[in-house]
Amino acid sequence: MNDRTLSVPGIAYGGDYNPEQWPEEVWAEDVRLMREAGVNMVSVGIFSWALMEPSEGVYDFSRMDRILDLLHENGIAADLATPTAAPPAWFFRAHPEALPVDHDGRTLSYGSRQTFCPSSPAYREAALRIAGAIADRYASHPAVRMWHVHNEYGCHNAACYCDTSAASFRRWLRARYGDDLAALNDAWGTTFWSQWYYDWDEVLPPRATGAVPNPTHQLDWRRFCSDELLSLYTAERDVLRAAAPAIPATTNFMVMFNFDALDYWRWAPELDVVANDHYLMSADPESQIDIALSGDLMRSLAGGPWLLMEHSTGAVNWQPVNRAKTAGELRRNALAHVAHGADGICYFQWRAAKAGAEQWHSAMLPHAGTDSQIWRDVVRLGADLKALAEVRGSTGTAEVAVVWDWDARWAVELPSQPSERLRYLDVVRAWYEPLWRAGVAVDFVRPDADLSAYKVVLAPSLYLVDDTGAANLAAFTEAGGTLAVGFHSGAVDENCHVRLGGYPGAFRELLGVSTDELFPLLPEERVTLSAGGRGSLWSERVRLAGAKAVTSYADGPLAGVPAVTRHGYGAGTAWYVATLPDPDTLAGLLGRIRAEAGVASGRVAPAGVEVVVRRGADADYVFVIDHVGEGAEVPVAAGSVELLSGKPADGTVVVAPGEVAVVREPHVSLGRTGRPGPPTAAA
């Protein structure tokens, strides 16, 4: 951790502010309404490059000067951006070679955002120049409390396939493989399909080709693209840091259902404040689970509290159907992010745009103005967050960890897998969901992380794992931990080479099983399990090699073959789940695994009521969120206080239908599980 922290009191609250889109007489109304809503921080300048630098090396900061002065005069902090996500038209007229080239070889035009090649020297030079000019001018401005570097790296240009990118890719490969072309050929398995390279210049990005491309080539390309964008972030950050060493720098991750371009385990240590953008999928009937999963992953990446940089007050503008949020949903969503570790709640955007590509994206101040439900909810949320100021800095406590790895995610979704229906996030969420429903706190970890704090580690989908990660999971189990591994895990090494001798490859000895053939299931195909329930998506011919069968396939071509196994390994236990059980069956299985490991369920609460605990230095903060609108009564410790209302909650808290309660609970003596005294549900 570093000593550059966000100097905004309490929970940060605000959003993207784009005053350049409005006449200057509107600005006074903006800051007046910000104060009314309790806003204490806004992000500015994100897409202002064309206005700040109207021609190369010629700057006009007069507008930003007035904006920052106005914010400071009204007690509102600025998260000042480098505007490098949207280079101006004049830049591309001067440097057409900086435009990105897609997978099929088409050069894309400017006219939107992020239409640049991440490897372009001209873009990097221009980006660092504008970042330096901003840093020099505003490093000592009292409104500036954080640097917002770029915006959503990789959202639209995670990969460019031009010749400049190809040259950068080759440099990255030479560094990765010690300038040894033979090592690259070995790692990529280029004896297959006559792909052997005799010269580095023969190596290209994985452009469109006639058949299935090399999997290791594609995997290294994903790694390179993530690192290339990271190098842009760190270069801008270092320019800002040189001018203002004490001001923290951030950029906005996109840990949500539809983005997987960047390896955020590698990015997170480079950020002073780890921040995220999160948007709901309208078609997801239980999007609150995605909020929780994303929040837990963000808290794990940050190693503690984090900042929600963007989400929506209502509808977004980019899904097939962009629905508005239902009554109370804005508040529930925001406070759920806080429950899972956010120390700041910000939106895109402050004032809804009347023109441009995002004119139908919701905002804190909607098109309808202050006579609107969104505005009333925004004001109410501001009061809520002010009441929760003391929650800042508290964190979660978890006895269960879920292994999350971007290499494994990228690799398992490459072409020519046993089943194209196997989607990494779908499997992880299927395992995460019953933990969420049971109120079980979860951390996410890398395969090579320190696991000593956990009783249970789950690896739902770890197709790719290197020897270090596999050994780490085995050592955790051998030392007395409980490990559960999902199907098609351990199959390949870090180069996507199949681990020979039977599946699940790296985990055969640990799990006490060996599989000789995979039987992925068709879309509507199900298998009955002998202990009850059904499996979908996957099955395989498992042979016991020390493990014991917990349940078997009761029908189909694998009738009688183990589907779930349990194996004693050292002082611990290793489970293998060789199918995707239906939700109730998987919940029961994970409940049994937790119970045997001594991990209890969370607080007693009705179905659909989320209970999350953040632990502070002097108290716990119990968030109770009713997502189904039926109300709830949840036990809490004696002497507690409900912070949003300021009322005592002595032994129990009552939550009205669709509402939220946050209870300050005094620390009490901890039991064996590390939980305070109130009753818990049966495991």
GROMACS .gro file of C-alpha atoms in nm, residues 227-674:
model
  448
  227ASP     CA    1   0.048  -0.500  -2.065
  228GLU     CA    2   0.065  -0.252  -2.354
  229LEU     CA    3  -0.228  -0.053  -2.218
  230LEU     CA    4  -0.086  -0.077  -1.867
  231SER     CA    5   0.235   0.081  -1.994
  232LEU     CA    6   0.031   0.377  -2.120
  233TYR     CA    7  -0.132   0.416  -1.779
  234THR     CA    8   0.196   0.403  -1.586
  235ALA     CA    9   0.361   0.648  -1.827
  236GLU     CA   10   0.085   0.908  -1.774
  237ARG     CA   11   0.073   0.839  -1.402
  238ASP     CA   12   0.447   0.897  -1.369
  239VAL     CA   13   0.419   1.234  -1.544
  240LEU     CA   14   0.146   1.337  -1.299
  241ARG     CA   15   0.332   1.197  -1.000
  242ALA     CA   16   0.647   1.390  -1.087
  243ALA     CA   17   0.449   1.714  -1.074
  244ALA     CA   18   0.238   1.628  -0.768
  245PRO     CA   19   0.386   1.341  -0.566
  246ALA     CA   20   0.117   1.350  -0.296
  247ILE     CA   21  -0.193   1.341  -0.519
  248PRO     CA   22  -0.323   0.988  -0.575
  249ALA     CA   23  -0.377   0.856  -0.926
  250THR     CA   24  -0.640   0.615  -1.048
  251THR     CA   25  -0.808   0.487  -1.359
  252ASN     CA   26  -1.141   0.311  -1.389
  253PHE     CA   27  -1.144  -0.067  -1.417
  254MET     CA   28  -1.445  -0.243  -1.567
  255VAL     CA   29  -1.497  -0.546  -1.345
  256MET     CA   30  -1.839  -0.646  -1.473
  257PHE     CA   31  -2.007  -0.915  -1.678
  258ASN     CA   32  -1.908  -0.803  -2.029
  259PHE     CA   33  -1.541  -0.701  -2.008
  260ASP     CA   34  -1.239  -0.929  -1.982
  261ALA     CA   35  -0.965  -0.752  -2.180
  262LEU     CA   36  -0.724  -0.662  -1.898
  263ASP     CA   37  -0.550  -0.863  -1.626
  264TYR     CA   38  -0.640  -0.648  -1.329
  265TRP     CA   39  -0.422  -0.852  -1.091
  266ARG     CA   40  -0.130  -0.692  -1.279
  267TRP     CA   41  -0.292  -0.349  -1.293
  268ALA     CA   42  -0.413  -0.305  -0.935
  269PRO     CA   43  -0.071  -0.258  -0.767
  270GLU     CA   44  -0.003   0.037  -1.000
  271LEU     CA   45  -0.306   0.238  -0.881
  272ASP     CA   46  -0.303   0.457  -0.571
  273VAL     CA   47  -0.683   0.427  -0.549
  274VAL     CA   48  -0.837   0.120  -0.713
  275ALA     CA   49  -1.157   0.223  -0.891
  276ASN     CA   50  -1.423   0.050  -1.094
  277ASP     CA   51  -1.705   0.114  -1.339
  278HIS     CA   52  -2.001  -0.120  -1.302
  279TYR     CA   53  -2.324  -0.134  -1.499
  280LEU     CA   54  -2.611  -0.376  -1.467
  281MET     CA   55  -2.737  -0.598  -1.747
  282SER     CA   56  -3.104  -0.517  -1.794
  283ALA     CA   57  -3.187  -0.875  -1.888
  284ASP     CA   58  -3.038  -1.017  -1.565
  285PRO     CA   59  -3.326  -1.078  -1.323
  286GLU     CA   60  -3.087  -1.090  -1.027
  287SER     CA   61  -2.828  -0.830  -1.119
  288GLN     CA   62  -2.766  -0.770  -0.749
  289ILE     CA   63  -2.555  -1.088  -0.756
  290ASP     CA   64  -2.332  -0.934  -1.022
  291ILE     CA   65  -2.294  -0.623  -0.802
  292ALA     CA   66  -2.184  -0.840  -0.511
  293LEU     CA   67  -1.944  -1.053  -0.717
  294SER     CA   68  -1.790  -0.748  -0.879
  295GLY     CA   69  -1.760  -0.570  -0.545
  296ASP     CA   70  -1.593  -0.865  -0.377
  297LEU     CA   71  -1.348  -0.897  -0.666
  298MET     CA   72  -1.273  -0.525  -0.651
  299ARG     CA   73  -1.216  -0.538  -0.275
  300SER     CA   74  -0.978  -0.829  -0.335
  301LEU     CA   75  -0.790  -0.646  -0.610
  302ALA     CA   76  -0.760  -0.337  -0.389
  303GLY     CA   77  -0.668  -0.530  -0.077
  304GLY     CA   78  -0.938  -0.329   0.103
  305PRO     CA   79  -1.179  -0.045   0.021
  306TRP     CA   80  -1.212   0.079  -0.335
  307LEU     CA   81  -1.396   0.349  -0.531
  308LEU     CA   82  -1.698   0.305  -0.757
  309MET     CA   83  -1.613   0.551  -1.032
  310GLU     CA   84  -1.915   0.497  -1.257
  311HIS     CA   85  -2.255   0.334  -1.246
  312SER     CA   86  -2.599   0.449  -1.356
  313THR     CA   87  -2.887   0.618  -1.179
  314GLY     CA   88  -3.127   0.457  -1.428
  315ALA     CA   89  -3.104   0.331  -1.783
  316VAL     CA   90  -2.782   0.300  -1.982
  317ASN     CA   91  -2.770   0.369  -2.354
  318TRP     CA   92  -2.585   0.069  -2.496
  319GLN     CA   93  -2.788  -0.247  -2.431
  320PRO     CA   94  -3.050  -0.392  -2.668
  321VAL     CA   95  -3.322  -0.275  -2.429
  322ASN     CA   96  -3.225  -0.003  -2.182
  323ARG     CA   97  -3.467  -0.024  -1.894
  324ALA     CA   98  -3.507   0.226  -1.614
  325LYS     CA   99  -3.437   0.117  -1.259
  326THR     CA  100  -3.735   0.021  -1.046
  327ALA     CA  101  -3.844   0.196  -0.726
  328GLY     CA  102  -3.562   0.194  -0.470
  329GLU     CA  103  -3.318   0.020  -0.704
  330LEU     CA  104  -3.085   0.318  -0.736
  331ARG     CA  105  -3.039   0.328  -0.360
  332ARG     CA  106  -3.012  -0.048  -0.316
  333ASN     CA  107  -2.751  -0.074  -0.591
  334ALA     CA  108  -2.537   0.205  -0.449
  335LEU     CA  109  -2.546   0.081  -0.091
  336ALA     CA  110  -2.475  -0.275  -0.206
  337HIS     CA  111  -2.152  -0.145  -0.360
  338VAL     CA  112  -2.069   0.021  -0.028
  339ALA     CA  113  -2.149  -0.302   0.154
  340HIS     CA  114  -1.894  -0.484  -0.062
  341GLY     CA  115  -1.617  -0.235   0.007
  342ALA     CA  116  -1.675   0.084  -0.194
  343ASP     CA  117  -1.565   0.399  -0.011
  344GLY     CA  118  -1.703   0.617  -0.288
  345ILE     CA  119  -2.014   0.617  -0.506
  346CYS     CA  120  -1.997   0.803  -0.836
  347TYR     CA  121  -2.210   0.800  -1.148
  348PHE     CA  122  -2.190   0.859  -1.515
  349GLN     CA  123  -2.294   1.131  -1.527
  350TRP     CA  124  -2.393   1.446  -1.334
  351ARG     CA  125  -2.620   1.612  -1.590
  352ALA     CA  126  -2.785   1.409  -1.867
  353ALA     CA  127  -2.652   1.508  -2.208
  354LYS     CA  128  -2.885   1.655  -2.468
  355ALA     CA  129  -2.655   1.566  -2.760
  356GLY     CA  130  -2.403   1.299  -2.850
  357ALA     CA  131  -2.379   0.923  -2.839
  358GLU     CA  132  -2.476   0.901  -2.470
  359GLN     CA  133  -2.775   1.136  -2.474
  360TRP     CA  134  -3.004   0.853  -2.359
  361HIS     CA  135  -2.779   0.751  -2.070
  362SER     CA  136  -2.924   0.836  -1.729
  363ALA     CA  137  -2.766   1.088  -1.495
  364MET     CA  138  -2.786   1.225  -1.142
  365LEU     CA  139  -2.968   1.528  -1.285
  366PRO     CA  140  -3.193   1.380  -1.556
  367HIS     CA  141  -3.349   1.543  -1.860
  368ALA     CA  142  -3.663   1.600  -1.650
  369GLY     CA  143  -3.464   1.806  -1.400
  370THR     CA  144  -3.528   1.816  -1.027
  371ASP     CA  145  -3.897   1.729  -1.056
  372SER     CA  146  -3.810   1.362  -1.104
  373GLN     CA  147  -3.782   1.042  -0.906
  374ILE     CA  148  -3.416   1.005  -0.997
  375TRP     CA  149  -3.334   1.346  -0.849
  376ARG     CA  150  -3.523   1.272  -0.529
  377ASP     CA  151  -3.338   0.939  -0.501
  378VAL     CA  152  -3.003   1.110  -0.566
  379VAL     CA  153  -3.066   1.360  -0.285
  380ARG     CA  154  -3.174   1.084  -0.049
  381LEU     CA  155  -2.864   0.878  -0.133
  382GLY     CA  156  -2.643   1.178  -0.061
  383ALA     CA  157  -2.790   1.199   0.289
  384ASP     CA  158  -2.744   0.823   0.333
  385LEU     CA  159  -2.377   0.836   0.238
  386LYS     CA  160  -2.318   1.130   0.473
  387ALA     CA  161  -2.468   0.922   0.754
  388LEU     CA  162  -2.230   0.638   0.664
  389ALA     CA  163  -1.911   0.846   0.679
  390GLU     CA  164  -1.770   0.634   0.963
  391VAL     CA  165  -1.791   0.319   0.748
  392ARG     CA  166  -1.504   0.447   0.535
  393GLY     CA  167  -1.190   0.238   0.574
  394SER     CA  168  -1.363  -0.068   0.713
  395THR     CA  169  -1.318  -0.392   0.524
  396GLY     CA  170  -1.456  -0.743   0.490
  397THR     CA  171  -1.360  -1.062   0.663
  398ALA     CA  172  -1.383  -1.390   0.475
  399GLU     CA  173  -1.303  -1.751   0.547
  400VAL     CA  174  -1.380  -1.856   0.190
  401ALA     CA  175  -1.177  -1.763  -0.118
  402VAL     CA  176  -1.261  -1.811  -0.484
  403VAL     CA  177  -0.972  -1.847  -0.727
  404TRP     CA  178  -0.994  -1.596  -1.013
  405ASP     CA  179  -0.739  -1.583  -1.293
  406TRP     CA  180  -0.751  -1.384  -1.616
  407ASP     CA  181  -0.511  -1.621  -1.795
  408ALA     CA  182  -0.745  -1.909  -1.714
  409ARG     CA  183  -1.045  -1.705  -1.830
  410TRP     CA  184  -0.883  -1.613  -2.160
  411ALA     CA  185  -0.756  -1.965  -2.224
  412VAL     CA  186  -1.078  -2.157  -2.153
  413GLU     CA  187  -1.273  -1.939  -2.396
  414LEU     CA  188  -1.034  -1.984  -2.689
  415PRO     CA  189  -1.171  -2.162  -2.997
  416SER     CA  190  -1.177  -2.541  -3.035
  417GLN     CA  191  -1.247  -2.622  -2.671
  418PRO     CA  192  -1.449  -2.935  -2.584
  419SER     CA  193  -1.752  -2.708  -2.544
  420GLU     CA  194  -1.794  -2.351  -2.666
  421ARG     CA  195  -2.076  -2.321  -2.412
  422LEU     CA  196  -1.826  -2.320  -2.124
  423ARG     CA  197  -1.800  -1.955  -2.023
  424TYR     CA  198  -1.569  -1.868  -1.737
  425LEU     CA  199  -1.785  -1.608  -1.567
  426ASP     CA  200  -2.097  -1.825  -1.592
  427VAL     CA  201  -1.927  -2.104  -1.398
  428VAL     CA  202  -1.773  -1.874  -1.137
  429ARG     CA  203  -2.104  -1.700  -1.081
  430ALA     CA  204  -2.285  -2.036  -1.049
  431TRP     CA  205  -2.051  -2.124  -0.760
  432TYR     CA  206  -2.056  -1.774  -0.612
  433GLU     CA  207  -2.435  -1.741  -0.608
  434PRO     CA  208  -2.512  -1.998  -0.333
  435LEU     CA  209  -2.245  -1.840  -0.113
  436TRP     CA  210  -2.408  -1.500  -0.167
  437ARG     CA  211  -2.752  -1.641  -0.085
  438ALA     CA  212  -2.614  -1.794   0.235
  439GLY     CA  213  -2.454  -1.466   0.340
  440VAL     CA  214  -2.104  -1.614   0.326
  441ALA     CA  215  -1.828  -1.356   0.284
  442VAL     CA  216  -1.598  -1.425  -0.010
  443ASP     CA  217  -1.257  -1.300  -0.120
  444PHE     CA  218  -1.113  -1.358  -0.466
  445VAL     CA  219  -0.752  -1.472  -0.495
  446ARG     CA  220  -0.487  -1.552  -0.752
  447PRO     CA  221  -0.380  -1.918  -0.773
  448ASP     CA  222  -0.045  -1.826  -0.618
  449ALA     CA  223  -0.186  -1.607  -0.338
  450ASP     CA  224  -0.126  -1.654   0.034
  451LEU     CA  225  -0.419  -1.875   0.134
  452SER     CA  226  -0.339  -1.913   0.502
  453ALA     CA  227  -0.630  -1.692   0.613
  454TYR     CA  228  -0.895  -1.918   0.456
  455LYS     CA  229  -1.065  -2.239   0.559
  456VAL     CA  230  -1.215  -2.308   0.217
  457VAL     CA  231  -1.077  -2.230  -0.127
  458LEU     CA  232  -1.293  -2.282  -0.435
  459ALA     CA  233  -1.154  -2.310  -0.789
  460PRO     CA  234  -1.468  -2.329  -1.005
  461SER     CA  235  -1.286  -2.282  -1.336
  462LEU     CA  236  -0.909  -2.305  -1.349
  463TYR     CA  237  -0.849  -2.460  -1.691
  464LEU     CA  238  -0.501  -2.304  -1.710
  465VAL     CA  239  -0.272  -2.317  -1.409
  466ASP     CA  240   0.104  -2.303  -1.384
  467ASP     CA  241   0.309  -2.530  -1.160
  468THR     CA  242   0.344  -2.260  -0.893
  469GLY     CA  243  -0.030  -2.207  -0.867
  470ALA     CA  244  -0.105  -2.580  -0.864
  471ALA     CA  245   0.156  -2.640  -0.593
  472ASN     CA  246   0.016  -2.353  -0.387
  473LEU     CA  247  -0.335  -2.501  -0.389
  474ALA     CA  248  -0.195  -2.842  -0.300
  475ALA     CA  249   0.008  -2.695  -0.012
  476PHE     CA  250  -0.302  -2.518   0.122
  477THR     CA  251  -0.492  -2.848   0.123
  478GLU     CA  252  -0.207  -3.049   0.267
  479ALA     CA  253  -0.181  -2.803   0.557
  480GLY     CA  254  -0.543  -2.867   0.652
  481GLY     CA  255  -0.747  -2.654   0.415
  482THR     CA  256  -1.051  -2.758   0.216
  483LEU     CA  257  -1.027  -2.717  -0.160
  484ALA     CA  258  -1.303  -2.770  -0.416
  485VAL     CA  259  -1.214  -2.779  -0.786
  486GLY     CA  260  -1.451  -2.750  -1.081
  487PHE     CA  261  -1.448  -2.951  -1.402
  488HIS     CA  262  -1.195  -2.891  -1.682
  489SER     CA  263  -0.949  -2.738  -1.435
  490GLY     CA  264  -0.576  -2.804  -1.433
  491ALA     CA  265  -0.593  -2.924  -1.792
  492VAL     CA  266  -0.318  -2.705  -1.941
  493ASP     CA  267  -0.005  -2.526  -1.827
  494GLU     CA  268   0.077  -2.157  -1.868
  495ASN     CA  269   0.152  -2.215  -2.237
  496CYS     CA  270  -0.184  -2.384  -2.302
  497HIS     CA  271  -0.009  -2.721  -2.339
  498VAL     CA  272  -0.222  -3.015  -2.229
  499ARG     CA  273  -0.089  -3.182  -1.915
  500LEU     CA  274  -0.052  -3.542  -2.023
  501GLY     CA  275  -0.145  -3.855  -1.827
  502GLY     CA  276  -0.514  -3.787  -1.779
  503TYR     CA  277  -0.733  -3.504  -1.660
  504PRO     CA  278  -0.761  -3.294  -1.444
  505GLY     CA  279  -0.395  -3.262  -1.520
  506ALA     CA  280  -0.218  -3.061  -1.253
  507PHE     CA  281  -0.471  -3.170  -0.987
  508ARG     CA  282  -0.490  -3.549  -1.041
  509GLU     CA  283  -0.286  -3.646  -0.736
  510LEU     CA  284  -0.436  -3.375  -0.517
  511LEU     CA  285  -0.793  -3.477  -0.607
  512GLY     CA  286  -0.727  -3.849  -0.616
  513VAL     CA  287  -0.897  -3.896  -0.954
  514SER     CA  288  -0.807  -3.947  -1.318
  515THR     CA  289  -1.023  -3.883  -1.624
  516ASP     CA  290  -0.948  -4.037  -1.962
  517GLU     CA  291  -1.224  -3.877  -2.171
  518LEU     CA  292  -1.453  -3.574  -2.161
  519PHE     CA  293  -1.827  -3.586  -2.238
  520PRO     CA  294  -1.950  -3.224  -2.257
  521LEU     CA  295  -2.328  -3.200  -2.269
  522LEU     CA  296  -2.551  -3.055  -2.538
  523PRO     CA  297  -2.753  -2.738  -2.464
  524GLU     CA  298  -3.067  -2.916  -2.346
  525GLU     CA  299  -2.897  -3.229  -2.218
  526ARG     CA  300  -2.904  -3.313  -1.847
  527VAL     CA  301  -2.765  -3.599  -1.641
  528THR     CA  302  -2.930  -3.731  -1.325
  529LEU     CA  303  -2.710  -3.752  -1.016
  530SER     CA  304  -2.736  -4.050  -0.783
  531ALA     CA  305  -2.754  -3.837  -0.467
  532GLY     CA  306  -3.026  -3.618  -0.616
  533GLY     CA  307  -3.037  -3.329  -0.858
  534ARG     CA  308  -2.913  -3.301  -1.212
  535GLY     CA  309  -2.601  -3.184  -1.391
  536SER     CA  310  -2.564  -2.980  -1.709
  537LEU     CA  311  -2.296  -2.845  -1.941
  538TRP     CA  312  -2.030  -3.105  -1.861
  539SER     CA  313  -1.957  -3.465  -1.770
  540GLU     CA  314  -1.644  -3.677  -1.784
  541ARG     CA  315  -1.532  -4.035  -1.725
  542VAL     CA  316  -1.374  -4.010  -1.382
  543ARG     CA  317  -1.179  -4.300  -1.233
  544LEU     CA  318  -1.112  -4.304  -0.859
  545ALA     CA  319  -0.744  -4.302  -0.766
  546GLY     CA  320  -0.771  -4.261  -0.391
  547ALA     CA  321  -1.079  -4.039  -0.375
  548LYS     CA  322  -1.427  -4.155  -0.281
  549ALA     CA  323  -1.740  -4.090  -0.484
  550VAL     CA  324  -1.991  -3.853  -0.326
  551THR     CA  325  -2.240  -3.876  -0.611
  552SER     CA  326  -2.236  -4.043  -0.952
  553TYR     CA  327  -2.409  -4.006  -1.287
  554ALA     CA  328  -2.728  -4.210  -1.263
  555ASP     CA  329  -2.805  -4.222  -1.635
  556GLY     CA  330  -2.657  -4.150  -1.975
  557PRO     CA  331  -2.336  -4.294  -2.119
  558LEU     CA  332  -2.151  -4.245  -1.789
  559ALA     CA  333  -2.407  -4.411  -1.559
  560GLY     CA  334  -2.230  -4.524  -1.243
  561VAL     CA  335  -1.924  -4.303  -1.300
  562PRO     CA  336  -1.835  -4.060  -1.017
  563ALA     CA  337  -1.954  -3.702  -1.071
  564VAL     CA  338  -1.843  -3.552  -0.738
  565THR     CA  339  -1.554  -3.689  -0.535
  566ARG     CA  340  -1.389  -3.625  -0.200
  567HIS     CA  341  -1.025  -3.700  -0.120
  568GLY     CA  342  -0.819  -3.667   0.195
  569TYR     CA  343  -0.490  -3.500   0.113
  570GLY     CA  344  -0.244  -3.444   0.394
  571ALA     CA  345  -0.437  -3.281   0.677
  572GLY     CA  346  -0.697  -3.139   0.438
  573THR     CA  347  -0.969  -3.237   0.194
  574ALA     CA  348  -0.995  -3.193  -0.181
  575TRP     CA  349  -1.326  -3.211  -0.370
  576TYR     CA  350  -1.378  -3.251  -0.744
  577VAL     CA  351  -1.702  -3.146  -0.914
  578ALA     CA  352  -1.706  -3.300  -1.263
  579THR     CA  353  -2.033  -3.144  -1.381
  580LEU     CA  354  -2.238  -2.829  -1.325
  581PRO     CA  355  -2.506  -2.928  -1.072
  582ASP     CA  356  -2.839  -2.751  -1.076
  583PRO     CA  357  -2.850  -2.449  -0.841
  584ASP     CA  358  -3.015  -2.623  -0.545
  585THR     CA  359  -2.785  -2.924  -0.571
  586LEU     CA  360  -2.475  -2.707  -0.602
  587ALA     CA  361  -2.588  -2.499  -0.304
  588GLY     CA  362  -2.631  -2.814  -0.099
  589LEU     CA  363  -2.291  -2.944  -0.201
  590LEU     CA  364  -2.112  -2.619  -0.121
  591GLY     CA  365  -2.304  -2.599   0.206
  592ARG     CA  366  -2.175  -2.943   0.299
  593ILE     CA  367  -1.819  -2.850   0.201
  594ARG     CA  368  -1.838  -2.533   0.412
  595ALA     CA  369  -1.993  -2.712   0.708
  596GLU     CA  370  -1.724  -2.980   0.714
  597ALA     CA  371  -1.462  -2.705   0.707
  598GLY     CA  372  -1.628  -2.513   0.991
  599VAL     CA  373  -1.756  -2.219   0.785
  600ALA     CA  374  -2.109  -2.126   0.889
  601SER     CA  375  -2.371  -1.939   0.691
  602GLY     CA  376  -2.430  -1.570   0.757
  603ARG     CA  377  -2.705  -1.397   0.957
  604VAL     CA  378  -3.055  -1.537   0.953
  605ALA     CA  379  -3.244  -1.349   0.680
  606PRO     CA  380  -3.531  -1.424   0.442
  607ALA     CA  381  -3.456  -1.527   0.085
  608GLY     CA  382  -3.363  -1.228  -0.129
  609VAL     CA  383  -3.238  -1.023   0.164
  610GLU     CA  384  -2.864  -0.962   0.143
  611VAL     CA  385  -2.665  -0.926   0.464
  612VAL     CA  386  -2.304  -0.808   0.438
  613VAL     CA  387  -2.061  -0.714   0.714
  614ARG     CA  388  -1.776  -0.464   0.694
  615ARG     CA  389  -1.536  -0.472   0.988
  616GLY     CA  390  -1.400  -0.148   1.129
  617ALA     CA  391  -1.146  -0.079   1.398
  618ASP     CA  392  -1.410  -0.025   1.667
  619ALA     CA  393  -1.731  -0.170   1.525
  620ASP     CA  394  -1.883  -0.388   1.258
  621TYR     CA  395  -2.119  -0.242   0.998
  622VAL     CA  396  -2.402  -0.476   0.902
  623PHE     CA  397  -2.571  -0.393   0.570
  624VAL     CA  398  -2.918  -0.541   0.525
  625ILE     CA  399  -3.059  -0.497   0.173
  626ASP     CA  400  -3.405  -0.618   0.075
  627HIS     CA  401  -3.385  -0.695  -0.297
  628VAL     CA  402  -3.728  -0.863  -0.324
  629GLY     CA  403  -3.945  -0.603  -0.155
  630GLU     CA  404  -4.095  -0.811   0.124
  631GLY     CA  405  -3.917  -0.660   0.424
  632ALA     CA  406  -3.706  -0.838   0.681
  633GLU     CA  407  -3.608  -0.863   1.044
  634VAL     CA  408  -3.245  -0.954   1.106
  635PRO     CA  409  -3.067  -1.020   1.437
  636VAL     CA  410  -2.787  -0.786   1.543
  637ALA     CA  411  -2.591  -0.742   1.862
  638ALA     CA  412  -2.730  -0.562   2.164
  639GLY     CA  413  -2.640  -0.196   2.179
  640SER     CA  414  -2.638  -0.151   1.800
  641VAL     CA  415  -2.750   0.162   1.611
  642GLU     CA  416  -2.906   0.186   1.266
  643LEU     CA  417  -2.698   0.459   1.099
  644LEU     CA  418  -2.934   0.573   0.824
  645SER     CA  419  -3.207   0.660   1.071
  646GLY     CA  420  -2.997   0.711   1.382
  647LYS     CA  421  -3.233   0.484   1.578
  648PRO     CA  422  -3.127   0.212   1.824
  649ALA     CA  423  -3.129  -0.146   1.697
  650ASP     CA  424  -3.100  -0.342   2.016
  651GLY     CA  425  -3.089  -0.710   1.920
  652THR     CA  426  -3.274  -0.682   1.590
  653VAL     CA  427  -3.318  -0.451   1.292
  654VAL     CA  428  -3.634  -0.426   1.085
  655VAL     CA  429  -3.599  -0.338   0.715
  656ALA     CA  430  -3.903  -0.210   0.528
  657PRO     CA  431  -3.988  -0.368   0.190
  658GLY     CA  432  -3.731  -0.275  -0.073
  659GLU     CA  433  -3.526  -0.071   0.174
  660VAL     CA  434  -3.179  -0.082   0.327
  661ALA     CA  435  -3.051  -0.069   0.683
  662VAL     CA  436  -2.693  -0.023   0.800
  663VAL     CA  437  -2.625  -0.115   1.159
  664ARG     CA  438  -2.324  -0.016   1.365
  665GLU     CA  439  -2.266  -0.320   1.580
  666PRO     CA  440  -2.021  -0.301   1.870
  667HIS     CA  441  -1.739  -0.549   1.861
  668VAL     CA  442  -1.813  -0.849   2.079
  669SER     CA  443  -1.606  -1.151   2.171
  670LEU     CA  444  -1.555  -1.367   1.866
  671GLY     CA  445  -1.638  -1.733   1.842
  672ARG     CA  446  -1.441  -2.003   1.667
  673THR     CA  447  -1.547  -1.881   1.323
  674GLY     CA  448  -1.441  -1.522   1.388
   0.00000   0.00000   0.00000
